[in-house]
């Protein structure tokens, strides 16, 4: 399968993990966090699953033919098809250079291709308006919220998932910003958002950390205006966002450090993923029958397959109990 | 011999041309004539083309290269202007004119756009590089000697016998005849009414005096064959065209014309001045002379209303509109905004949109409004709330705001009826819930009918420039880009009176300094007529119902500061630490010796200007939640009500910190002075101490 339209010139940045020259500083979290924190979707990464801490928020093992109409899996891998890897570009650090540029240059993450696997990172893969939600997932936002709260408490020693409780714990010395964990978590590391793309389900809270010694702000802009906000983030502070379902990606930016940009998306169902290091994604327990799949790139341009795939989605037929493997989906400029 | 009417008209054109050419003098430079300023920069036409869009030229001038940026033709269309600048001297003049029009004409309405030499040269280079469609050669028939003699004869006959007249005419050369006829024709048609023409300096206007036209006896009006003319004209139309005709839609005027009323006469005179000649036998020079002005139906209606009101009678004072000084200031100021074309760039009033969201949408709008207000400070202000009695319990919404993009149909919740978005500049309500300003609401396209939308007043250029900048952005689909583009264009002046101190605005209009680092163009410097600056500065305050021109600033009063110092020792100095803390204001705003780094769009205005520029009440609201007052701003909420932050810098609640930051800024001079005095004292003390040790 070949994907044609990444119409703009996409510029690569490498999420190369040797990026941070740490010197004698404590090992920088950039190296660990990218591995540690699963893309905050419903789909568990191998790591989190191995930790055996799954709650209902994430997909359990697929049941064969669970539900009346049956359920199946869709998977695929988005890979770079260009003759050579896209040229790496660095962002111009125009403010707080000492801190922001202190661990080396900040890569432009508009298009990130892993140099080993040629996988394209940070692509949103999701279904549009699925007909049903598998019983293993919470059925609605309320269910998601309960599961999310429970999971957060488990990850953080019983801490309540509210901005007030977290702030109180931090100022009381009972929690440290850098050690907080959440399935949906945005960290700010040397004036860079980690991860660069995030997807959440409505009801799931998003934890934003500023463990840095400098202030940031997070301006969330959405096409619909439903999730717009612009709080400041003093050093050592956290923010908790409660996003509602939106049909277009959200933009997150720091107005102070204009180069800091990332994007996110919110769904009212669990069938979404953000491609990781090898460009692969897997949507488990999707309702059998015809579903609409969207692959969306960082520049808010819908990835189109053969010129047909739009934000409305590409029709894919899923048979009960089977896995639809889309194989390598080749992306070129 | 009968001469075709066209032939006579052409002969008159030849005659006028001869007269004007004969009377024209070569321009001779006097010693006192100022020399065209030398501007050395070499122009780059390609750059100039972009500047033409971004520097505001299109706010007044149309140009065929910029069809999407449609001005309201305040200045002339410049598509064909190149032909006027065909010598190096002319081009030099154009650069100098663009740079500083007032140098050549102190009364020109074209402002100084505060351009650099290079920008001026680039713009000039662009304008002269566009090949226009001027000047086309018009094939004009040669002078028809018979027609010329006939026309001259006709004039000479007045007061002479035909033999005398013929003898006089026979003595004239063709050139003399043309000159003679030209002078008479200019006098007859009244060209000098609008143009300065040598020889007509003292000529009187040719039209009927209008001072008391409104009570003119209708019997003195020559209706002639007008009814027959109109009947024939309307009769010649097909049914559809007749139904659309002005007189069908406004049958009052038709009735008034048929019944020989002033109103009917006047409207038809404005519509087709020369139709009163219909089927009349007149001498060539006795025909009706009023030209057909290019007016719209609405404009004719306005002119007619005015002229009918000219009855030269004192109006009973009870019926004369006598507004309060504030109302008067708002009215005259509003007129000036159009006179100087301020409204091309600046939004003066947001648009009004009336729509009914679906039940589901109304619920989510109400939920969003509640979420926003729950997390916000409570202010009695139109951006935060509306009077309880006005809260709408149902779903029908009326919102005041500015358009903010549209949904991509593919991503729309309802692809058949995608939404357009509006950012609220004023609070509204739905389902009994107040919705504050700053939020973005979606309106289904199907409901965006002209009947449901009252567009914003002013700012067409700003909106177009936003679209222009977005189209150039490599990240145009990112919803954050539109906000950033708004930060670069002429700002809406909604609540400007509430925001700025009137004396500052007066000085700013006289000398517009650069305020926002991100702006791609400067506020122009206009050549204001006497008193206009005061009127404009007062307008904004009057329109917002705030005091002017004298403004009380209680936060500067010693009693206020004493009380604050009681509660919070070293109040202002402590408060100033909020401004200069590395994680707060100076992150983006230059102030007190700090100059933040960053790209222009990452920076805010210098805070050193704040104490003389901003009103203290506005500052408080602004710091509390900037997007309520400026929905596109990038400035975050720095002191939220629900979090205790920056306690080590200034102890207190969020509102205490907001108030303190505002007080420190409004007392900026005092604070800086205090700090410098303290440093000086410390230095002196340490020097004395050192002295003791030795």
XYZ file of N, CA and C in Angstrom, chain A residues 6 30 40 96 147 152 154 158-159 227 237 243 260 297:
42
model
N 1.771 13.483 1.110
C 2.232 14.300 2.223
C 2.659 15.563 1.533
N 14.856 12.424 29.143
C 14.471 12.257 27.744
C 14.723 10.835 27.282
N -0.174 7.762 24.998
C -1.294 7.667 25.918
C -2.590 7.342 25.213
N 15.891 31.805 26.392
C 16.386 30.896 27.431
C 17.381 29.887 26.856
N -11.749 4.568 35.505
C -10.590 3.708 35.268
C -9.301 4.533 35.300
N -4.219 6.131 37.786
C -3.316 7.181 38.234
C -2.908 6.945 39.694
N -2.798 4.130 41.228
C -1.877 2.981 41.258
C -0.457 3.393 40.871
N -1.263 6.078 45.266
C -2.546 6.449 45.848
C -2.929 7.910 45.702
N -2.147 8.663 44.951
C -2.432 10.085 44.771
C -3.716 10.290 43.968
N -11.487 22.899 23.320
C -10.451 22.549 24.283
C -9.422 23.652 24.487
N 5.708 22.989 38.225
C 4.252 22.936 38.350
C 3.658 21.893 37.409
N -9.890 17.105 28.438
C -10.288 17.386 27.067
C -11.597 16.674 26.713
N 8.252 25.526 20.571
C 7.696 24.348 21.255
C 6.282 24.092 20.754
N -1.169 12.961 9.668
C 0.222 13.333 9.933
C 0.326 14.588 10.775
